PDB file of C-alpha atoms and ligand atoms in Angstrom:
ATOM      1  CA  UNK R 548     -11.000 -11.255 -31.187  1.00 45.00           C
ATOM      2  CA  UNK R 549     -13.831  -9.785 -29.283  1.00 47.00           C
ATOM      3  CA  UNK R 550     -13.793  -8.121 -25.932  1.00 62.00           C
ATOM      4  CA  UNK R 551     -14.141 -10.396 -23.225  1.00 77.00           C
ATOM      5  CA  UNK R 552     -16.202  -9.646 -20.177  1.00 93.00           C
ATOM      6  CA  UNK R 553     -14.586  -8.741 -17.175  1.00 98.00           C
ATOM      7  CA  UNK R 554     -14.827 -11.982 -14.514  1.00 98.00           C
ATOM      8  CA  UNK R 555     -16.338 -11.487 -11.141  1.00 98.00           C
ATOM      9  CA  UNK R 556     -15.326 -14.063  -8.714  1.00 98.00           C
ATOM     10  CA  UNK R 557     -17.053 -14.318  -5.544  1.00 98.00           C
ATOM     11  CA  UNK R 558     -15.459 -17.448  -3.829  1.00 98.00           C
ATOM     12  CA  UNK R 559     -12.212 -18.673  -2.903  1.00 98.00           C
ATOM     13  CA  UNK R 560     -12.718 -22.014  -5.245  1.00 98.00           C
ATOM     14  CA  UNK R 561     -13.816 -19.765  -8.196  1.00 98.00           C
ATOM     15  CA  UNK R 562     -10.683 -17.575  -7.830  1.00 98.00           C
ATOM     16  CA  UNK R 563      -8.254 -20.388  -7.694  1.00 98.00           C
ATOM     17  CA  UNK R 564      -9.842 -22.269 -10.625  1.00 98.00           C
ATOM     18  CA  UNK R 565      -9.789 -19.065 -12.739  1.00 98.00           C
ATOM     19  CA  UNK R 566      -6.032 -18.842 -12.240  1.00 98.00           C
ATOM     20  CA  UNK R 567      -5.209 -22.332 -12.592  1.00 98.00           C
ATOM     21  CA  UNK R 568      -7.442 -22.621 -15.613  1.00 98.00           C
ATOM     22  CA  UNK R 569      -5.396 -19.563 -17.167  1.00 98.00           C
ATOM     23  CA  UNK R 570      -1.948 -21.141 -16.280  1.00 98.00           C
ATOM     24  CA  UNK R 571      -3.057 -24.642 -17.636  1.00 98.00           C
ATOM     25  CA  UNK R 572      -3.322 -22.591 -21.030  1.00 98.00           C
ATOM     26  CA  UNK R 573       0.116 -21.210 -20.719  1.00 98.00           C
ATOM     27  CA  UNK R 574      -0.932 -17.851 -19.658  1.00 98.00           C
ATOM     28  CA  UNK R 575       0.711 -15.943 -16.797  1.00 98.00           C
ATOM     29  CA  UNK R 576      -1.499 -14.187 -14.268  1.00 99.00           C
ATOM     30  CA  UNK R 577      -1.182 -10.913 -12.130  1.00 99.00           C
ATOM     31  CA  UNK R 578      -2.862  -9.796  -9.086  1.00 99.00           C
ATOM     32  CA  UNK R 579      -3.234  -6.637  -7.841  1.00 99.00           C
ATOM     33  CA  UNK R 580      -4.479  -6.618  -4.111  1.00 99.00           C
ATOM     34  CA  UNK R 581      -6.905  -3.615  -2.974  1.00 98.00           C
ATOM     35  CA  UNK R 582      -9.222  -2.744  -0.486  1.00 98.00           C
ATOM     36  CA  UNK R 583     -11.535  -0.934  -3.086  1.00 98.00           C
ATOM     37  CA  UNK R 584     -12.147   3.127  -3.290  1.00 97.00           C
ATOM     38  CA  UNK R 585      -9.849   2.847  -6.351  1.00 98.00           C
ATOM     39  CA  UNK R 586      -8.223   5.693  -7.398  1.00 98.00           C
ATOM     40  CA  UNK R 587      -5.461   6.234 -10.466  1.00 98.00           C
ATOM     41  CA  UNK R 588      -2.801   4.974  -8.027  1.00 98.00           C
ATOM     42  CA  UNK R 589      -4.387   1.300  -7.797  1.00 98.00           C
ATOM     43  CA  UNK R 590      -5.200   1.908 -11.587  1.00 98.00           C
ATOM     44  CA  UNK R 591      -1.355   2.303 -12.418  1.00 98.00           C
ATOM     45  CA  UNK R 592      -0.689  -0.934 -10.767  1.00 98.00           C
ATOM     46  CA  UNK R 593      -3.458  -3.028 -12.925  1.00 98.00           C
ATOM     47  CA  UNK R 594      -1.383  -1.058 -15.738  1.00 98.00           C
ATOM     48  CA  UNK R 595       1.699  -2.700 -14.519  1.00 98.00           C
ATOM     49  CA  UNK R 596       0.165  -6.188 -14.037  1.00 98.00           C
ATOM     50  CA  UNK R 597      -1.091  -6.094 -17.689  1.00 98.00           C
ATOM     51  CA  UNK R 598       2.447  -5.345 -18.980  1.00 98.00           C
ATOM     52  CA  UNK R 599       4.155  -8.206 -16.585  1.00 98.00           C
ATOM     53  CA  UNK R 600       1.342 -10.778 -17.454  1.00 98.00           C
ATOM     54  CA  UNK R 601      -1.015 -12.094 -19.948  1.00 98.00           C
ATOM     55  CA  UNK R 602      -4.009 -11.884 -17.349  1.00 98.00           C
ATOM     56  CA  UNK R 603      -4.595  -9.209 -14.677  1.00 98.00           C
ATOM     57  CA  UNK R 604      -6.821  -9.844 -11.782  1.00 98.00           C
ATOM     58  CA  UNK R 605      -7.634  -7.082  -9.165  1.00 99.00           C
ATOM     59  CA  UNK R 606      -8.935  -8.091  -5.735  1.00 98.00           C
ATOM     60  CA  UNK R 607     -11.267  -5.788  -3.665  1.00 98.00           C
ATOM     61  CA  UNK R 608     -11.569  -6.845   0.179  1.00 98.00           C
ATOM     62  CA  UNK R 609     -11.706  -4.322   2.896  1.00 98.00           C
ATOM     63  CA  UNK R 610      -9.664  -6.671   5.211  1.00 98.00           C
ATOM     64  CA  UNK R 611     -10.730  -6.258   9.080  1.00 98.00           C
ATOM     65  CA  UNK R 612      -7.584  -7.665  10.968  1.00 97.00           C
ATOM     66  CA  UNK R 613      -5.226  -4.833   9.211  1.00 98.00           C
ATOM     67  CA  UNK R 614      -7.487  -2.286  10.991  1.00 97.00           C
ATOM     68  CA  UNK R 615      -6.542  -1.412  14.803  1.00 91.00           C
ATOM     69  CA  UNK R 616      -9.272  -0.966  17.162  1.00 90.00           C
ATOM     70  CA  UNK R 617     -10.631   2.603  16.754  1.00 89.00           C
ATOM     71  CA  UNK R 618      -9.376   2.674  13.232  1.00 91.00           C
ATOM     72  CA  UNK R 619     -11.692   3.604  10.499  1.00 90.00           C
ATOM     73  CA  UNK R 620     -12.888   0.206   9.346  1.00 95.00           C
ATOM     74  CA  UNK R 621     -16.589   0.963   9.257  1.00 94.00           C
ATOM     75  CA  UNK R 622     -16.162   4.328   7.706  1.00 93.00           C
ATOM     76  CA  UNK R 623     -13.511   2.902   5.159  1.00 95.00           C
ATOM     77  CA  UNK R 624     -15.131   4.041   1.975  1.00 95.00           C
ATOM     78  CA  UNK R 625     -16.561   1.304  -0.315  1.00 96.00           C
ATOM     79  CA  UNK R 626     -17.407   2.308  -3.793  1.00 97.00           C
ATOM     80  CA  UNK R 627     -17.989  -1.305  -5.304  1.00 98.00           C
ATOM     81  CA  UNK R 628     -19.760  -0.176  -8.626  1.00 98.00           C
ATOM     82  CA  UNK R 629     -17.631   2.349  -9.456  1.00 98.00           C
ATOM     83  CA  UNK R 630     -14.659   0.212  -8.825  1.00 98.00           C
ATOM     84  CA  UNK R 631     -15.891  -2.784 -10.942  1.00 98.00           C
ATOM     85  CA  UNK R 632     -16.629  -0.033 -13.781  1.00 98.00           C
ATOM     86  CA  UNK R 633     -12.989   1.517 -13.223  1.00 98.00           C
ATOM     87  CA  UNK R 634     -11.411  -1.968 -13.661  1.00 98.00           C
ATOM     88  CA  UNK R 635     -13.526  -3.140 -16.495  1.00 98.00           C
ATOM     89  CA  UNK R 636     -12.783   0.204 -18.537  1.00 97.00           C
ATOM     90  CA  UNK R 637      -9.115  -0.513 -18.139  1.00 97.00           C
ATOM     91  CA  UNK R 638      -9.265  -3.883 -19.494  1.00 97.00           C
ATOM     92  CA  UNK R 639      -8.948  -5.936 -16.056  1.00 98.00           C
ATOM     93  CA  UNK R 640      -9.311  -9.686 -16.948  1.00 98.00           C
ATOM     94  CA  UNK R 641     -11.046 -10.791 -13.298  1.00 98.00           C
ATOM     95  CA  UNK R 642     -12.067  -9.334  -9.943  1.00 98.00           C
ATOM     96  CA  UNK R 643     -12.205 -11.109  -6.676  1.00 99.00           C
ATOM     97  CA  UNK R 644     -14.679  -9.441  -4.186  1.00 98.00           C
ATOM     98  CA  UNK R 645     -14.808 -12.288  -1.613  1.00 98.00           C
ATOM     99  CA  UNK R 646     -17.468 -11.774   1.653  1.00 98.00           C
ATOM    100  CA  UNK R 647     -15.569 -11.589   4.839  1.00 98.00           C
ATOM    101  CA  UNK R 648     -16.784 -15.054   5.982  1.00 98.00           C
ATOM    102  CA  UNK R 649     -15.211 -16.516   2.932  1.00 98.00           C
ATOM    103  CA  UNK R 650     -11.921 -15.045   3.969  1.00 98.00           C
ATOM    104  CA  UNK R 651     -12.131 -15.732   7.422  1.00 98.00           C
ATOM    105  CA  UNK R 652     -14.571 -18.691   7.970  1.00 97.00           C
ATOM    106  CA  UNK R 653     -16.164 -19.280  11.530  1.00 97.00           C
ATOM    107  CA  UNK R 654     -13.743 -20.204  14.156  1.00 97.00           C
ATOM    108  CA  UNK R 655     -10.512 -19.178  11.986  1.00 96.00           C
ATOM    109  CA  UNK R 656      -7.570 -18.533  14.291  1.00 97.00           C
ATOM    110  CA  UNK R 657      -4.250 -18.702  12.165  1.00 98.00           C
ATOM    111  CA  UNK R 658      -2.295 -15.949  11.448  1.00 98.00           C
ATOM    112  CA  UNK R 659       1.190 -14.835  10.230  1.00 98.00           C
ATOM    113  CA  UNK R 660       3.589 -13.306  12.347  1.00 98.00           C
ATOM    114  CA  UNK R 661       5.029 -10.652  10.092  1.00 98.00           C
ATOM    115  CA  UNK R 662       8.663 -10.328   9.363  1.00 98.00           C
ATOM    116  CA  UNK R 663      11.037  -8.210  11.610  1.00 97.00           C
ATOM    117  CA  UNK R 664      10.892  -5.305   8.789  1.00 98.00           C
ATOM    118  CA  UNK R 665       7.428  -4.963   9.999  1.00 98.00           C
ATOM    119  CA  UNK R 666       8.526  -4.063  13.862  1.00 97.00           C
ATOM    120  CA  UNK R 667       9.270  -0.286  13.511  1.00 97.00           C
ATOM    121  CA  UNK R 668       7.255   2.713  12.533  1.00 98.00           C
ATOM    122  CA  UNK R 669       3.654   1.658  11.272  1.00 98.00           C
ATOM    123  CA  UNK R 670       4.205  -1.755  13.376  1.00 97.00           C
ATOM    124  CA  UNK R 671       4.778   0.318  16.459  1.00 97.00           C
ATOM    125  CA  UNK R 672       1.878   2.977  15.755  1.00 96.00           C
ATOM    126  CA  UNK R 673      -0.647   0.197  14.421  1.00 96.00           C
ATOM    127  CA  UNK R 674       0.381  -3.067  16.530  1.00 94.00           C
ATOM    128  CA  UNK R 675      -1.604  -5.322  14.647  1.00 94.00           C
ATOM    129  CA  UNK R 676      -1.661  -3.960  11.322  1.00 98.00           C
ATOM    130  CA  UNK R 677       0.810  -6.076   9.577  1.00 98.00           C
ATOM    131  CA  UNK R 678      -0.121  -9.193  11.072  1.00 98.00           C
ATOM    132  CA  UNK R 679      -3.469  -8.773   9.441  1.00 98.00           C
ATOM    133  CA  UNK R 680      -1.924  -7.518   6.112  1.00 98.00           C
ATOM    134  CA  UNK R 681       0.488 -10.490   5.831  1.00 99.00           C
ATOM    135  CA  UNK R 682      -2.534 -12.803   6.498  1.00 98.00           C
ATOM    136  CA  UNK R 683      -4.756 -11.685   4.074  1.00 98.00           C
ATOM    137  CA  UNK R 684      -2.073 -11.176   1.401  1.00 99.00           C
ATOM    138  CA  UNK R 685      -0.928 -14.880   2.259  1.00 98.00           C
ATOM    139  CA  UNK R 686      -4.778 -15.659   2.002  1.00 98.00           C
ATOM    140  CA  UNK R 687      -5.258 -13.966  -1.424  1.00 98.00           C
ATOM    141  CA  UNK R 688      -2.008 -15.830  -2.864  1.00 98.00           C
ATOM    142  CA  UNK R 689      -3.872 -18.930  -1.788  1.00 98.00           C
ATOM    143  CA  UNK R 690      -6.944 -18.218  -3.626  1.00 98.00           C
ATOM    144  CA  UNK R 691      -5.177 -16.539  -6.595  1.00 98.00           C
ATOM    145  CA  UNK R 692      -1.918 -18.680  -6.821  1.00 98.00           C
ATOM    146  CA  UNK R 693      -0.639 -16.029  -9.282  1.00 98.00           C
ATOM    147  CA  UNK R 694       2.752 -15.698 -10.888  1.00 98.00           C
ATOM    148  CA  UNK R 695       3.226 -11.754 -10.071  1.00 99.00           C
ATOM    149  CA  UNK R 696       1.666  -9.662  -7.217  1.00 99.00           C
ATOM    150  CA  UNK R 697       1.848  -5.918  -7.662  1.00 99.00           C
ATOM    151  CA  UNK R 698       1.700  -3.504  -4.718  1.00 98.00           C
ATOM    152  CA  UNK R 699       1.942   0.450  -4.431  1.00 98.00           C
ATOM    153  CA  UNK R 700       5.175   1.975  -3.319  1.00 98.00           C
ATOM    154  CA  UNK R 701       3.180   4.572  -1.287  1.00 98.00           C
ATOM    155  CA  UNK R 702       2.946   1.961   1.562  1.00 98.00           C
ATOM    156  CA  UNK R 703       6.473   1.468   1.234  1.00 98.00           C
ATOM    157  CA  UNK R 704       6.791  -0.405   4.645  1.00 98.00           C
ATOM    158  CA  UNK R 705       3.716  -2.768   3.501  1.00 98.00           C
ATOM    159  CA  UNK R 706       5.700  -3.420   0.071  1.00 98.00           C
ATOM    160  CA  UNK R 707       9.009  -4.246   2.345  1.00 98.00           C
ATOM    161  CA  UNK R 708       7.227  -6.450   4.726  1.00 98.00           C
ATOM    162  CA  UNK R 709       5.268  -8.454   1.835  1.00 98.00           C
ATOM    163  CA  UNK R 710       8.675  -9.001  -0.137  1.00 98.00           C
ATOM    164  CA  UNK R 711      10.246 -10.330   3.078  1.00 98.00           C
ATOM    165  CA  UNK R 712       7.107 -12.560   3.977  1.00 98.00           C
ATOM    166  CA  UNK R 713       7.464 -14.063   0.221  1.00 98.00           C
ATOM    167  CA  UNK R 714      10.971 -14.687   0.514  1.00 98.00           C
ATOM    168  CA  UNK R 715      10.817 -16.053   4.222  1.00 98.00           C
ATOM    169  CA  UNK R 716       7.821 -18.516   3.247  1.00 98.00           C
ATOM    170  CA  UNK R 717       9.344 -19.615  -0.079  1.00 98.00           C
ATOM    171  CA  UNK R 718       6.174 -18.345  -1.986  1.00 98.00           C
ATOM    172  CA  UNK R 719       6.346 -18.779  -5.440  1.00 98.00           C
ATOM    173  CA  UNK R 720       5.322 -15.186  -6.633  1.00 98.00           C
ATOM    174  CA  UNK R 721       7.389 -12.600  -8.010  1.00 98.00           C
ATOM    175  CA  UNK R 722       6.321  -8.846  -6.115  1.00 98.00           C
ATOM    176  CA  UNK R 723       6.455  -5.810  -8.341  1.00 98.00           C
ATOM    177  CA  UNK R 724       6.047  -2.487  -6.699  1.00 98.00           C
ATOM    178  CA  UNK R 725       4.337   0.265  -8.622  1.00 98.00           C
ATOM    179  CA  UNK R 726       5.391   4.005  -8.170  1.00 98.00           C
ATOM    180  CA  UNK R 727       3.608   6.539  -6.118  1.00 98.00           C
ATOM    181  CA  UNK R 728       1.016   8.337  -7.956  1.00 98.00           C
ATOM    182  CA  UNK R 729       0.591  12.030  -6.983  1.00 98.00           C
ATOM    183  CA  UNK R 730      -2.527  14.410  -7.540  1.00 98.00           C
ATOM    184  CA  UNK R 731      -1.392  17.924  -9.659  1.00 98.00           C
ATOM    185  CA  UNK R 732      -0.938  19.359  -6.081  1.00 97.00           C
ATOM    186  CA  UNK R 733       1.377  16.744  -5.212  1.00 98.00           C
ATOM    187  CA  UNK R 734      -0.415  14.879  -2.274  1.00 98.00           C
ATOM    188  CA  UNK R 735       0.321  11.378  -2.806  1.00 98.00           C
ATOM    189  CA  UNK R 736      -2.905   9.460  -3.880  1.00 98.00           C
ATOM    190  CA  UNK R 737      -4.757   7.519  -0.923  1.00 98.00           C
ATOM    191  CA  UNK R 738      -8.480   6.351  -0.609  1.00 96.00           C
ATOM    192  CA  UNK R 739      -8.296   7.920   2.488  1.00 95.00           C
ATOM    193  CA  UNK R 740      -7.774  11.404   0.934  1.00 97.00           C
ATOM    194  CA  UNK R 741     -11.532  11.743   0.585  1.00 95.00           C
ATOM    195  CA  UNK R 742     -11.910  12.135   4.324  1.00 95.00           C
ATOM    196  CA  UNK R 743      -9.959  15.403   4.049  1.00 95.00           C
ATOM    197  CA  UNK R 744     -11.912  18.959   4.131  1.00 95.00           C
ATOM    198  CA  UNK R 745     -10.198  21.541   1.672  1.00 95.00           C
ATOM    199  CA  UNK R 746      -8.204  23.229   4.436  1.00 93.00           C
ATOM    200  CA  UNK R 747      -7.243  19.724   5.632  1.00 93.00           C
ATOM    201  CA  UNK R 748      -6.027  19.323   2.233  1.00 95.00           C
ATOM    202  CA  UNK R 749      -3.766  22.404   2.141  1.00 94.00           C
ATOM    203  CA  UNK R 750      -2.313  21.577   5.349  1.00 93.00           C
ATOM    204  CA  UNK R 751      -1.713  17.748   4.360  1.00 95.00           C
ATOM    205  CA  UNK R 752       0.636  19.488   1.365  1.00 96.00           C
ATOM    206  CA  UNK R 753       3.091  20.365   3.837  1.00 95.00           C
ATOM    207  CA  UNK R 754       4.011  16.397   3.496  1.00 97.00           C
ATOM    208  CA  UNK R 755       4.760  16.034  -0.095  1.00 97.00           C
ATOM    209  CA  UNK R 756       6.734  19.866   0.376  1.00 96.00           C
ATOM    210  CA  UNK R 757       8.791  18.501   3.050  1.00 97.00           C
ATOM    211  CA  UNK R 758       9.799  15.379   0.991  1.00 98.00           C
ATOM    212  CA  UNK R 759      10.669  17.712  -2.071  1.00 98.00           C
ATOM    213  CA  UNK R 760      12.608  19.938   0.364  1.00 97.00           C
ATOM    214  CA  UNK R 761      14.450  17.042   1.920  1.00 98.00           C
ATOM    215  CA  UNK R 762      15.256  15.784  -1.844  1.00 97.00           C
ATOM    216  CA  UNK R 763      16.463  19.281  -2.612  1.00 97.00           C
ATOM    217  CA  UNK R 764      19.003  19.072   0.420  1.00 97.00           C
ATOM    218  CA  UNK R 765      20.330  15.678  -0.640  1.00 97.00           C
ATOM    219  CA  UNK R 766      20.905  16.991  -4.156  1.00 96.00           C
ATOM    220  CA  UNK R 767      23.024  19.746  -2.805  1.00 96.00           C
ATOM    221  CA  UNK R 768      25.249  17.162  -0.946  1.00 96.00           C
ATOM    222  CA  UNK R 769      24.114  17.117   2.574  1.00 96.00           C
ATOM    223  CA  UNK R 770      24.736  13.726   4.374  1.00 96.00           C
ATOM    224  CA  UNK R 771      24.059  14.187   7.779  1.00 97.00           C
ATOM    225  CA  UNK R 772      20.951  12.260   8.580  1.00 98.00           C
ATOM    226  CA  UNK R 773      20.131  13.722  12.207  1.00 97.00           C
ATOM    227  CA  UNK R 774      20.103  17.322  10.442  1.00 97.00           C
ATOM    228  CA  UNK R 775      18.030  15.972   7.488  1.00 97.00           C
ATOM    229  CA  UNK R 776      15.633  14.532   9.694  1.00 97.00           C
ATOM    230  CA  UNK R 777      15.623  17.604  12.216  1.00 96.00           C
ATOM    231  CA  UNK R 778      14.938  19.662   8.904  1.00 96.00           C
ATOM    232  CA  UNK R 779      12.229  17.205   7.732  1.00 96.00           C
ATOM    233  CA  UNK R 780      10.147  17.698  10.964  1.00 94.00           C
ATOM    234  CA  UNK R 781      10.788  21.442  10.841  1.00 93.00           C
ATOM    235  CA  UNK R 782       9.049  21.596   7.176  1.00 93.00           C
ATOM    236  CA  UNK R 783       6.359  19.774   8.816  1.00 93.00           C
ATOM    237  CA  UNK R 784       5.834  21.797  11.618  1.00 86.00           C
ATOM    238  CA  UNK R 785       6.233  24.952   9.495  1.00 78.00           C
ATOM    239  CA  UNK R 786       3.975  23.802   7.032  1.00 73.00           C
ATOM    240  CA  UNK R 787       0.820  23.100   9.198  1.00 68.00           C
ATOM    241  CA  UNK R 788       1.086  19.663  10.045  1.00 74.00           C
ATOM    242  CA  UNK R 789       0.302  20.242  13.911  1.00 62.00           C
ATOM    243  CA  UNK R 790      -3.746  20.066  15.366  1.00 53.00           C
ATOM    244  CA  UNK R 791      -5.302  22.740  17.226  1.00 49.00           C
ATOM    245  CA  UNK R 792      -3.946  22.784  20.567  1.00 47.00           C
ATOM    246  CA  UNK R 793      -0.419  22.950  18.538  1.00 44.00           C
ATOM    247  CA  UNK R 794       0.266  19.379  19.630  1.00 43.00           C
ATOM    248  CA  UNK R 795       2.894  17.506  17.152  1.00 55.00           C
ATOM    249  CA  UNK R 796       0.773  14.959  15.046  1.00 90.00           C
ATOM    250  CA  UNK R 797       3.544  13.491  13.369  1.00 95.00           C
ATOM    251  CA  UNK R 798       3.761   9.823  14.254  1.00 95.00           C
ATOM    252  CA  UNK R 799       7.335   9.535  12.266  1.00 96.00           C
ATOM    253  CA  UNK R 800       9.271  11.557   9.875  1.00 97.00           C
ATOM    254  CA  UNK R 801      12.685   9.577   9.493  1.00 98.00           C
ATOM    255  CA  UNK R 802      15.044   8.533   6.945  1.00 98.00           C
ATOM    256  CA  UNK R 803      16.051   4.883   7.205  1.00 98.00           C
ATOM    257  CA  UNK R 804      18.075   2.274   5.125  1.00 98.00           C
ATOM    258  CA  UNK R 805      15.663   1.501   2.147  1.00 98.00           C
ATOM    259  CA  UNK R 806      15.466  -2.192   2.629  1.00 96.00           C
ATOM    260  CA  UNK R 807      15.764  -2.995   6.040  1.00 97.00           C
ATOM    261  CA  UNK R 808      14.182   0.242   7.370  1.00 98.00           C
ATOM    262  CA  UNK R 809      16.831   0.183  10.157  1.00 97.00           C
ATOM    263  CA  UNK R 810      17.947   3.420  11.341  1.00 97.00           C
ATOM    264  CA  UNK R 811      21.183   5.151   9.515  1.00 97.00           C
ATOM    265  CA  UNK R 812      23.420   7.979  10.330  1.00 95.00           C
ATOM    266  CA  UNK R 813      25.252   8.803   7.348  1.00 94.00           C
ATOM    267  CA  UNK R 814      23.551   8.880   3.801  1.00 95.00           C
ATOM    268  CA  UNK R 815      26.130   6.470   2.608  1.00 94.00           C
ATOM    269  CA  UNK R 816      23.551   3.837   0.856  1.00 95.00           C
ATOM    270  CA  UNK R 817      20.188   3.922  -0.633  1.00 97.00           C
ATOM    271  CA  UNK R 818      17.420   5.411   1.866  1.00 98.00           C
ATOM    272  CA  UNK R 819      14.027   6.051   2.194  1.00 98.00           C
ATOM    273  CA  UNK R 820      12.290   8.990   3.805  1.00 98.00           C
ATOM    274  CA  UNK R 821       8.889   7.999   5.754  1.00 98.00           C
ATOM    275  CA  UNK R 822       6.513   9.867   7.096  1.00 97.00           C
ATOM    276  CA  UNK R 823       3.377   9.403   8.852  1.00 97.00           C
ATOM    277  CA  UNK R 824       1.008  12.197  10.174  1.00 96.00           C
ATOM    278  CA  UNK R 825      -2.342  13.110  11.168  1.00 93.00           C
ATOM    279  CA  UNK R 826      -4.048  16.179   9.582  1.00 93.00           C
ATOM    280  CA  UNK R 827      -7.589  16.402  11.440  1.00 91.00           C
ATOM    281  CA  UNK R 828      -8.890  12.716  12.169  1.00 90.00           C
ATOM    282  CA  UNK R 829      -7.171  11.584   9.043  1.00 93.00           C
ATOM    283  CA  UNK R 830      -3.874   9.552   9.194  1.00 94.00           C
ATOM    284  CA  UNK R 831      -1.559  10.056   6.081  1.00 96.00           C
ATOM    285  CA  UNK R 832       1.750   8.218   5.256  1.00 98.00           C
ATOM    286  CA  UNK R 833       3.846   9.125   2.392  1.00 98.00           C
ATOM    287  CA  UNK R 834       7.762   8.526   1.582  1.00 98.00           C
ATOM    288  CA  UNK R 835      10.296   9.422  -1.019  1.00 98.00           C
ATOM    289  CA  UNK R 836      13.113   6.861  -2.055  1.00 98.00           C
ATOM    290  CA  UNK R 837      16.585   8.457  -1.732  1.00 97.00           C
ATOM    291  CA  UNK R 838      18.908   6.835  -4.364  1.00 89.00           C
ATOM    292  CA  UNK R 839      22.758   7.571  -4.191  1.00 79.00           C
TER     293      UNK R 839
HETATM  294  O1  PAF Z2291      -2.671  -2.073   0.190  1.00 75.82           O
HETATM  295  C1  PAF Z2291      -3.507  -2.436   0.620  1.00 75.82           C
HETATM  296  O2  PAF Z2291      -4.876  -1.870  -0.051  1.00 75.82           O
HETATM  297  C2  PAF Z2291      -3.966  -3.499   1.933  1.00 75.82           C
HETATM  298  O3  PAF Z2291      -2.970  -3.349   2.710  1.00 75.82           O
HETATM  299  C3  PAF Z2291      -3.652  -4.907   1.025  1.00 75.82           C
HETATM  300  C4  PAF Z2291      -2.794  -5.146   0.626  1.00 75.82           C
HETATM  301  C5  PAF Z2291      -5.037  -4.926  -0.207  1.00 75.82           C
HETATM  302  C6  PAF Z2291      -4.383  -5.823   1.985  1.00 75.82           C
HETATM  303  O4  PAF Z2291      -5.544  -5.828   2.407  1.00 75.82           O
END
């Protein structure tokens, strides 16, 4: 069997017929939604898609509706040529790269109200964010009516929000989550890491270190959430996550129920530690699952 070229799909109609044709032929299709600027974390999601289904399609679309005003929409890295090469060399079958007007036609005014799990944390700090994510993800599922969709666990709340939306709206797609991929120094891979200077990157390492320290306290049997949270914040502050005026730049550092993301007081169930912090002008998020 010869090596097939990766198909580049530009319009929703092309994307849809690509998936429907494969499914008519009895093949299953996985989709990996991305905003491009691909790193090894994204590529690990493509690998999961390949294991889950006969075909895997990626999407590359910098979705304007999930950026709140004053965020980095204009500066968001766009590295299409490189992204396509990386996807092709991994054996990705197709990639959907729509234009903004194709996803948001003139006059388009419908949007999704995200599920409850979107309300806290990122939802509080970036009010329009999950509405934009849910709207584009649902649109992508319409364009690519896939069997499986793969999302990264680095965006932990996003993964839970999408799972909830899929359940609430009876969407016929299985959501699969891929583990966080870290650089050798421990920083979770993110397209935004390229904004960090060398010094900022050193400060940013306080985030994975704080999560690692938390995990070791839990291994030693600590179950008091208030204490664990205080220590988590302390590790971040001590590790250099504060701006030049010494103002706290941690948006949140919490340990919450792993599914609902509601606060808990005792570590008596699966939980997740979630951190969002600004290092210089760059906002980073990271998390660690705490399974009992
Ligand atoms: O995680 C992302 O890159 C984006 O939020 C997603 C899911 C592709 C929607 O634009």
